[in-house]
Amino acid sequence: MRVRMGTTNPAAPAAPLAPPDHQRVADTVRTKLPFHARFGTLTPLAGDASNRRYFRIHLAGEPNDRTASVILMQLAEPEAFKASEEAVSGTVQIAELPFTNILAHLSAFRLPVPTLHYYDREAGLLYLEDFGDLTLLEACAKADASRIASLYKQAIDSLVVIQVKATAPTNPACVAFHRKFDVPLLMWEFDHFLEYGVNARRPAPMKAEDAVLVQNEFRKIAELMAAQPHVLVHRDYHSRNLMVDGNRIGIIDFQDALMGPAAYDLASLLRDAYLALDESLVDELIAYYLDGLARHGLRMEPTAYRRVFDLTSIQRNLKAAGRFVYIDRMKHNPKFLADIPRVLGYVRRNLEKYPELAALRQHLAPYVPELQ
């Protein structure tokens, strides 16, 4: 078992990437794509916190509606078999790009992931199906309550397929089956929060006696999570990684998938750093998810599941808060800082909800204004 530790650097900031060679891209479009196409224009797309860049290739001529454009993913390094951009735990020796490896696995279950049209390994360029620009986050900003519920239920339908069908180890070569959320990795993420979400935002570090107690309480949560049934976990299943493409929701950014607690992706989706859902809708969607599992013969007691969901949300949200500060301090990208009050608001409400968490709240909240 291997855990990549050292919370300061799960993915070191990279130098800016040079733009792809237009002539190479044009030649690839003309000769390598599985349909007739000619290169038109190459437009940069807004980046995220990753070390990849994305472009939209607008195709010239008269392609059909499904191939009017292609997404170009540019890797930081050609054949970047990488260190995951997240900390990882496992023993797998990566023999191919995790993105393409996991894409192939998910595609086998007819999950709505982008088609890979061509992979230019030498240049580190992937030509992918274009799901458009409309994220679930943006779609919800324009939708009424009924439409929002419908979109989220569709996302949960795909999540159930991932957990019930794609979790079956039918493909031993899938890298996700050789990585896992275990106690060391979950504690790494808690420590990442303490380093960046607490100490980096304060003039003085947390007192040693408080740090010990907080870490002990964190370990209890980590052990509870690790003891849950493990399924295939996307790891970032939320409104910015789900694309509303007509009548379907496409799934992107799955390259860090691993085996982990069954509640993790639902907690990521419903306790989203970027979008707060009405509590009545959260309750409805949790029930919808449990019904979806039950249809496959997997039944969970709702009250017990809700406790696991809430404690998993605490871990997920604290990790996100620490990560957002890390991205600001280490990658010089402050755009996620505005989301910290939302994610820590979720944590505060869950700390207040469960008497068993009183000690954690007592010793952590004095150092985190959003938890007070």
Short mmCIF file of C-alpha atoms in Angstrom, two decimals:
data_model
loop_
_atom_site.label_atom_id
_atom_site.label_comp_id
_atom_site.label_asym_id
_atom_site.label_seq_id
_atom_site.Cartn_x
_atom_site.Cartn_y
_atom_site.Cartn_z
CA MET A 1 0.00 0.00 0.00
CA ARG A 2 1.27 3.42 -0.92
CA VAL A 3 -0.07 6.83 0.06
CA ARG A 4 1.48 9.88 -1.51
CA MET A 5 1.89 12.12 1.52
CA GLY A 6 3.23 15.59 2.12
CA THR A 7 0.10 17.67 2.00
CA THR A 8 1.75 20.63 0.37
CA ASN A 9 2.22 19.00 -3.01
CA PRO A 10 -0.21 16.44 -4.39
CA ALA A 11 0.27 18.11 -7.74
CA ALA A 12 2.98 20.71 -8.06
CA PRO A 13 2.15 23.90 -9.94
CA ALA A 14 3.26 23.59 -13.54
CA ALA A 15 4.68 26.18 -15.89
CA PRO A 16 2.12 27.53 -18.37
CA LEU A 17 1.62 25.24 -21.33
CA ALA A 18 2.54 26.42 -24.80
CA PRO A 19 -0.48 26.40 -27.12
CA PRO A 20 -0.89 23.31 -29.31
CA ASP A 21 0.66 23.46 -32.76
CA HIS A 22 -2.18 24.54 -35.08
CA GLN A 23 -0.79 22.73 -38.09
CA ARG A 24 -0.45 19.49 -36.17
CA VAL A 25 -4.01 19.83 -34.89
CA ALA A 26 -5.31 20.61 -38.38
CA ASP A 27 -3.52 17.58 -39.83
CA THR A 28 -4.89 15.36 -37.08
CA VAL A 29 -8.44 16.58 -37.64
CA ARG A 30 -8.12 15.88 -41.35
CA THR A 31 -6.50 12.45 -41.14
CA LYS A 32 -7.17 10.84 -37.76
CA LEU A 33 -10.72 11.54 -36.62
CA PRO A 34 -13.27 8.75 -37.21
CA PHE A 35 -15.41 11.02 -39.38
CA HIS A 36 -14.74 13.41 -42.24
CA ALA A 37 -13.80 16.84 -40.92
CA ARG A 38 -11.66 19.87 -41.63
CA PHE A 39 -10.06 22.15 -39.07
CA GLY A 40 -11.72 25.52 -38.61
CA THR A 41 -10.68 27.40 -35.49
CA LEU A 42 -9.13 26.63 -32.11
CA THR A 43 -10.63 28.45 -29.12
CA PRO A 44 -9.18 28.27 -25.58
CA LEU A 45 -11.68 27.30 -22.89
CA ALA A 46 -11.73 28.52 -19.32
CA GLY A 47 -9.44 26.44 -17.15
CA ASP A 48 -9.97 24.87 -13.76
CA ALA A 49 -7.49 24.03 -11.01
CA SER A 50 -5.88 21.21 -12.98
CA ASN A 51 -2.62 21.11 -14.92
CA ARG A 52 -4.43 20.46 -18.20
CA ARG A 53 -5.71 22.91 -20.79
CA TYR A 54 -8.81 22.64 -22.94
CA PHE A 55 -9.70 24.02 -26.35
CA ARG A 56 -12.70 23.78 -28.63
CA ILE A 57 -11.96 22.87 -32.22
CA HIS A 58 -14.65 24.26 -34.49
CA LEU A 59 -14.79 22.09 -37.57
CA ALA A 60 -15.15 23.54 -41.05
CA GLY A 61 -17.40 22.16 -43.78
CA GLU A 62 -20.74 20.57 -43.09
CA PRO A 63 -20.43 18.12 -40.20
CA ASN A 64 -23.59 16.88 -38.53
CA ASP A 65 -24.78 18.37 -35.26
CA ARG A 66 -22.91 15.85 -33.12
CA THR A 67 -19.54 16.64 -34.70
CA ALA A 68 -19.70 20.38 -35.29
CA SER A 69 -16.91 20.74 -32.76
CA VAL A 70 -14.43 18.65 -30.80
CA ILE A 71 -12.82 19.24 -27.42
CA LEU A 72 -9.02 19.18 -27.35
CA MET A 73 -7.48 18.24 -24.02
CA GLN A 74 -3.83 19.23 -23.71
CA LEU A 75 -1.82 17.40 -21.07
CA ALA A 76 0.89 19.12 -19.07
CA GLU A 77 3.35 16.56 -20.41
CA PRO A 78 2.95 14.11 -23.28
CA GLU A 79 2.16 10.64 -21.89
CA ALA A 80 1.69 12.18 -18.45
CA PHE A 81 1.06 8.91 -16.66
CA LYS A 82 1.16 11.08 -13.64
CA ALA A 83 1.02 11.36 -10.18
CA SER A 84 -2.66 11.92 -9.70
CA GLU A 85 -3.64 15.52 -9.15
CA GLU A 86 -5.09 14.24 -5.90
CA ALA A 87 -3.30 12.19 -3.26
CA VAL A 88 -3.69 8.49 -3.96
CA SER A 89 -3.46 5.21 -2.07
CA GLY A 90 -2.67 1.99 -3.87
CA THR A 91 -0.02 -0.19 -5.47
CA VAL A 92 -0.88 -0.02 -9.16
CA GLN A 93 1.85 0.61 -11.70
CA ILE A 94 0.21 2.91 -14.25
CA ALA A 95 0.78 1.62 -17.78
CA GLU A 96 -1.47 4.07 -19.59
CA LEU A 97 -3.08 7.44 -19.07
CA PRO A 98 -5.62 7.17 -16.21
CA PHE A 99 -8.11 9.30 -18.15
CA THR A 100 -8.21 6.93 -21.13
CA ASN A 101 -8.05 3.85 -18.92
CA ILE A 102 -11.06 4.85 -16.82
CA LEU A 103 -12.90 6.29 -19.83
CA ALA A 104 -12.78 2.88 -21.50
CA HIS A 105 -14.12 1.21 -18.37
CA LEU A 106 -17.03 3.63 -17.92
CA SER A 107 -17.87 3.53 -21.62
CA ALA A 108 -18.33 -0.23 -21.41
CA PHE A 109 -21.35 0.37 -19.19
CA ARG A 110 -22.87 2.95 -21.56
CA LEU A 111 -22.30 5.73 -19.08
CA PRO A 112 -22.46 9.25 -20.57
CA VAL A 113 -18.73 9.94 -20.80
CA PRO A 114 -17.15 11.64 -23.83
CA THR A 115 -16.10 9.56 -26.80
CA LEU A 116 -12.35 9.62 -27.39
CA HIS A 117 -11.96 10.31 -31.11
CA TYR A 118 -8.16 10.20 -31.15
CA TYR A 119 -5.20 10.35 -28.76
CA ASP A 120 -2.02 11.95 -30.08
CA ARG A 121 0.35 10.46 -27.52
CA GLU A 122 3.46 12.15 -28.80
CA ALA A 123 1.94 15.61 -28.41
CA GLY A 124 -0.18 14.85 -25.34
CA LEU A 125 -3.40 15.85 -27.11
CA LEU A 126 -6.76 14.10 -26.74
CA TYR A 127 -9.59 14.75 -29.19
CA LEU A 128 -12.87 14.27 -27.35
CA GLU A 129 -16.59 14.47 -27.93
CA ASP A 130 -17.91 17.96 -27.15
CA PHE A 131 -20.58 18.03 -24.44
CA GLY A 132 -21.02 21.78 -24.81
CA ASP A 133 -20.49 24.56 -22.28
CA LEU A 134 -23.51 24.18 -20.00
CA THR A 135 -22.53 22.71 -16.64
CA LEU A 136 -25.13 21.43 -14.21
CA LEU A 137 -24.24 24.44 -12.07
CA GLU A 138 -25.11 26.85 -14.86
CA ALA A 139 -28.20 24.90 -15.90
CA CYS A 140 -29.60 25.06 -12.38
CA ALA A 141 -29.13 28.83 -12.28
CA LYS A 142 -31.60 29.08 -15.18
CA ALA A 143 -34.02 26.32 -14.15
CA ASP A 144 -37.10 26.08 -11.97
CA ALA A 145 -37.35 23.70 -9.03
CA SER A 146 -38.90 20.90 -11.07
CA ARG A 147 -36.17 21.02 -13.70
CA ILE A 148 -33.43 21.10 -11.06
CA ALA A 149 -34.86 18.00 -9.40
CA SER A 150 -35.09 16.25 -12.77
CA LEU A 151 -31.47 17.04 -13.63
CA TYR A 152 -30.19 15.81 -10.29
CA LYS A 153 -32.20 12.61 -10.53
CA GLN A 154 -30.61 11.96 -13.91
CA ALA A 155 -27.17 12.49 -12.35
CA ILE A 156 -28.11 10.06 -9.57
CA ASP A 157 -29.28 7.49 -12.13
CA SER A 158 -25.78 7.50 -13.61
CA LEU A 159 -24.24 7.35 -10.14
CA VAL A 160 -26.27 4.23 -9.34
CA VAL A 161 -24.98 2.60 -12.55
CA ILE A 162 -21.41 3.47 -11.54
CA GLN A 163 -21.88 2.00 -8.08
CA VAL A 164 -23.85 -1.10 -9.05
CA LYS A 165 -22.52 -2.08 -12.47
CA ALA A 166 -19.20 -0.30 -13.08
CA THR A 167 -18.02 -1.32 -9.60
CA ALA A 168 -17.94 -4.97 -10.65
CA PRO A 169 -14.25 -5.77 -11.32
CA THR A 170 -14.88 -7.06 -14.83
CA ASN A 171 -11.83 -5.17 -16.07
CA PRO A 172 -8.82 -5.86 -13.81
CA ALA A 173 -6.75 -3.44 -15.88
CA CYS A 174 -8.88 -0.47 -14.78
CA VAL A 175 -6.60 1.66 -12.62
CA ALA A 176 -9.49 2.69 -10.34
CA PHE A 177 -9.70 -0.84 -8.93
CA HIS A 178 -6.11 -0.56 -7.70
CA ARG A 179 -6.55 2.74 -5.82
CA LYS A 180 -8.68 3.21 -2.75
CA PHE A 181 -9.94 5.61 -0.15
CA ASP A 182 -8.54 4.06 3.00
CA VAL A 183 -7.91 5.54 6.44
CA PRO A 184 -4.41 6.88 5.59
CA LEU A 185 -5.72 8.69 2.51
CA LEU A 186 -8.77 10.07 4.31
CA MET A 187 -6.52 11.30 7.12
CA TRP A 188 -4.18 12.83 4.54
CA GLU A 189 -7.12 14.92 3.34
CA PHE A 190 -8.06 15.91 6.88
CA ASP A 191 -4.44 16.95 7.47
CA HIS A 192 -4.53 18.92 4.23
CA PHE A 193 -7.46 20.86 5.66
CA LEU A 194 -5.65 21.51 8.94
CA GLU A 195 -2.58 22.73 7.07
CA TYR A 196 -4.38 25.02 4.64
CA GLY A 197 -7.94 25.47 5.88
CA VAL A 198 -6.79 26.27 9.41
CA ASN A 199 -3.11 27.05 9.93
CA ALA A 200 -2.48 28.83 6.62
CA ARG A 201 -5.33 31.23 7.35
CA ARG A 202 -4.19 32.10 10.89
CA PRO A 203 -1.30 34.08 12.33
CA ALA A 204 -0.52 31.18 14.68
CA PRO A 205 -1.05 27.43 14.31
CA MET A 206 -3.61 25.42 16.21
CA LYS A 207 -2.60 24.58 19.78
CA ALA A 208 -1.04 21.14 20.04
CA GLU A 209 -3.62 19.82 22.51
CA ASP A 210 -6.48 20.91 20.24
CA ALA A 211 -4.77 19.47 17.18
CA VAL A 212 -4.42 16.07 18.85
CA LEU A 213 -8.06 15.94 19.86
CA VAL A 214 -9.26 17.14 16.46
CA GLN A 215 -7.15 14.56 14.66
CA ASN A 216 -8.51 11.83 16.93
CA GLU A 217 -12.05 12.87 16.04
CA PHE A 218 -11.14 13.02 12.37
CA ARG A 219 -9.79 9.48 12.61
CA LYS A 220 -13.14 8.25 13.95
CA ILE A 221 -14.85 9.69 10.87
CA ALA A 222 -12.19 8.25 8.57
CA GLU A 223 -12.58 4.81 10.12
CA LEU A 224 -16.36 4.96 9.77
CA MET A 225 -16.01 5.94 6.11
CA ALA A 226 -13.42 3.28 5.36
CA ALA A 227 -15.65 0.62 6.93
CA GLN A 228 -18.50 1.34 4.50
CA PRO A 229 -19.06 -0.80 1.41
CA HIS A 230 -16.58 0.31 -1.25
CA VAL A 231 -17.70 1.14 -4.76
CA LEU A 232 -16.18 2.88 -7.76
CA VAL A 233 -15.93 6.55 -6.75
CA HIS A 234 -15.62 9.38 -9.28
CA ARG A 235 -14.08 11.56 -6.55
CA ASP A 236 -15.36 14.90 -7.92
CA TYR A 237 -18.96 14.16 -8.83
CA HIS A 238 -20.42 17.65 -8.64
CA SER A 239 -22.14 20.37 -10.64
CA ARG A 240 -19.03 21.60 -12.46
CA ASN A 241 -18.10 18.13 -13.70
CA LEU A 242 -21.56 17.27 -15.01
CA MET A 243 -22.45 18.75 -18.39
CA VAL A 244 -26.04 19.28 -19.51
CA ASP A 245 -25.92 18.28 -23.17
CA GLY A 246 -29.44 18.38 -24.54
CA ASN A 247 -31.40 15.65 -22.80
CA ARG A 248 -28.45 13.95 -21.16
CA ILE A 249 -25.93 14.76 -18.46
CA GLY A 250 -22.36 14.05 -19.48
CA ILE A 251 -19.72 13.07 -16.94
CA ILE A 252 -16.22 14.53 -17.14
CA ASP A 253 -13.05 14.79 -15.00
CA PHE A 254 -13.11 11.17 -13.83
CA GLN A 255 -9.38 10.40 -14.12
CA ASP A 256 -8.87 10.27 -10.34
CA ALA A 257 -11.54 7.58 -9.80
CA LEU A 258 -10.83 4.96 -7.16
CA MET A 259 -12.56 2.55 -4.83
CA GLY A 260 -14.14 4.29 -1.88
CA PRO A 261 -17.12 4.74 0.46
CA ALA A 262 -20.51 4.42 -1.23
CA ALA A 263 -21.71 7.74 0.24
CA TYR A 264 -18.78 9.78 -1.07
CA ASP A 265 -19.99 10.74 -4.55
CA LEU A 266 -23.53 11.45 -3.38
CA ALA A 267 -22.12 13.71 -0.66
CA SER A 268 -20.04 15.46 -3.31
CA LEU A 269 -23.12 15.94 -5.48
CA LEU A 270 -25.63 17.07 -2.86
CA ARG A 271 -23.25 19.01 -0.59
CA ASP A 272 -21.72 20.78 -3.56
CA ALA A 273 -19.07 23.43 -2.98
CA TYR A 274 -20.51 25.52 -5.80
CA LEU A 275 -24.28 25.15 -5.36
CA ALA A 276 -26.43 24.86 -2.24
CA LEU A 277 -29.60 22.83 -2.77
CA ASP A 278 -32.78 23.27 -0.75
CA GLU A 279 -32.80 20.88 2.18
CA SER A 280 -36.14 19.45 1.12
CA LEU A 281 -34.60 18.58 -2.25
CA VAL A 282 -31.56 17.00 -0.59
CA ASP A 283 -33.91 14.77 1.43
CA GLU A 284 -35.85 13.87 -1.72
CA LEU A 285 -32.71 13.05 -3.68
CA ILE A 286 -31.23 10.87 -0.95
CA ALA A 287 -34.48 8.90 -0.89
CA TYR A 288 -34.38 8.68 -4.70
CA TYR A 289 -30.82 7.33 -4.56
CA LEU A 290 -31.73 4.71 -1.96
CA ASP A 291 -34.71 3.66 -4.08
CA GLY A 292 -32.38 3.32 -7.06
CA LEU A 293 -30.11 1.00 -5.12
CA ALA A 294 -33.09 -0.98 -3.84
CA ARG A 295 -34.19 -1.66 -7.41
CA HIS A 296 -30.89 -3.50 -7.79
CA GLY A 297 -31.41 -5.45 -4.58
CA LEU A 298 -29.20 -3.19 -2.44
CA ARG A 299 -31.18 -1.93 0.52
CA MET A 300 -29.95 0.49 3.17
CA GLU A 301 -31.73 1.66 6.30
CA PRO A 302 -32.44 5.37 5.62
CA THR A 303 -31.58 6.78 9.06
CA ALA A 304 -28.31 4.89 9.28
CA TYR A 305 -27.41 5.88 5.73
CA ARG A 306 -28.15 9.55 6.43
CA ARG A 307 -25.72 9.55 9.34
CA VAL A 308 -22.99 8.07 7.13
CA PHE A 309 -23.86 10.57 4.39
CA ASP A 310 -23.58 13.51 6.80
CA LEU A 311 -20.26 12.38 8.29
CA THR A 312 -18.90 11.70 4.82
CA SER A 313 -20.00 15.21 3.85
CA ILE A 314 -17.95 16.64 6.71
CA GLN A 315 -14.81 14.95 5.43
CA ARG A 316 -15.50 15.89 1.81
CA ASN A 317 -16.29 19.52 2.62
CA LEU A 318 -13.32 20.05 4.92
CA LYS A 319 -11.05 18.59 2.27
CA ALA A 320 -12.55 20.98 -0.29
CA ALA A 321 -12.02 24.01 1.95
CA GLY A 322 -8.38 23.13 2.49
CA ARG A 323 -7.91 22.43 -1.19
CA PHE A 324 -9.34 25.82 -2.16
CA VAL A 325 -6.81 27.60 0.05
CA TYR A 326 -4.04 25.39 -1.33
CA ILE A 327 -5.02 26.31 -4.90
CA ASP A 328 -4.88 29.98 -3.95
CA ARG A 329 -1.56 29.82 -2.10
CA MET A 330 0.29 27.30 -4.26
CA LYS A 331 -1.26 27.74 -7.71
CA HIS A 332 -2.04 31.45 -7.34
CA ASN A 333 -5.66 30.89 -8.29
CA PRO A 334 -8.02 32.57 -5.80
CA LYS A 335 -11.27 31.92 -7.65
CA PHE A 336 -12.41 29.14 -5.29
CA LEU A 337 -11.99 31.13 -2.07
CA ALA A 338 -15.51 32.53 -2.35
CA ASP A 339 -16.89 28.98 -2.07
CA ILE A 340 -15.28 28.29 1.31
CA PRO A 341 -18.14 29.78 3.40
CA ARG A 342 -20.60 27.49 1.62
CA VAL A 343 -18.66 24.27 2.21
CA LEU A 344 -17.86 25.15 5.80
CA GLY A 345 -21.50 26.08 6.34
CA TYR A 346 -22.40 22.49 5.52
CA VAL A 347 -19.82 21.33 8.05
CA ARG A 348 -21.10 23.65 10.78
CA ARG A 349 -24.67 22.39 10.38
CA ASN A 350 -23.57 18.77 10.54
CA LEU A 351 -21.42 19.41 13.59
CA GLU A 352 -24.46 20.93 15.28
CA LYS A 353 -26.71 18.06 14.19
CA TYR A 354 -24.87 15.20 15.93
CA PRO A 355 -24.14 15.29 19.69
CA GLU A 356 -21.31 12.81 19.13
CA LEU A 357 -19.46 15.59 17.27
CA ALA A 358 -19.62 18.11 20.11
CA ALA A 359 -15.96 17.64 21.06
CA LEU A 360 -14.83 18.09 17.47
CA ARG A 361 -16.84 21.28 17.16
CA GLN A 362 -15.58 22.59 20.51
CA HIS A 363 -11.91 22.18 19.61
CA LEU A 364 -12.06 23.02 15.89
CA ALA A 365 -14.53 25.91 15.66
CA PRO A 366 -12.38 28.45 17.58
CA TYR A 367 -9.85 28.26 14.74
CA VAL A 368 -12.34 28.40 11.86
CA PRO A 369 -14.66 31.44 11.86
CA GLU A 370 -17.14 29.79 9.48
CA LEU A 371 -17.76 27.01 12.02
CA GLN A 372 -18.60 29.34 14.90
#
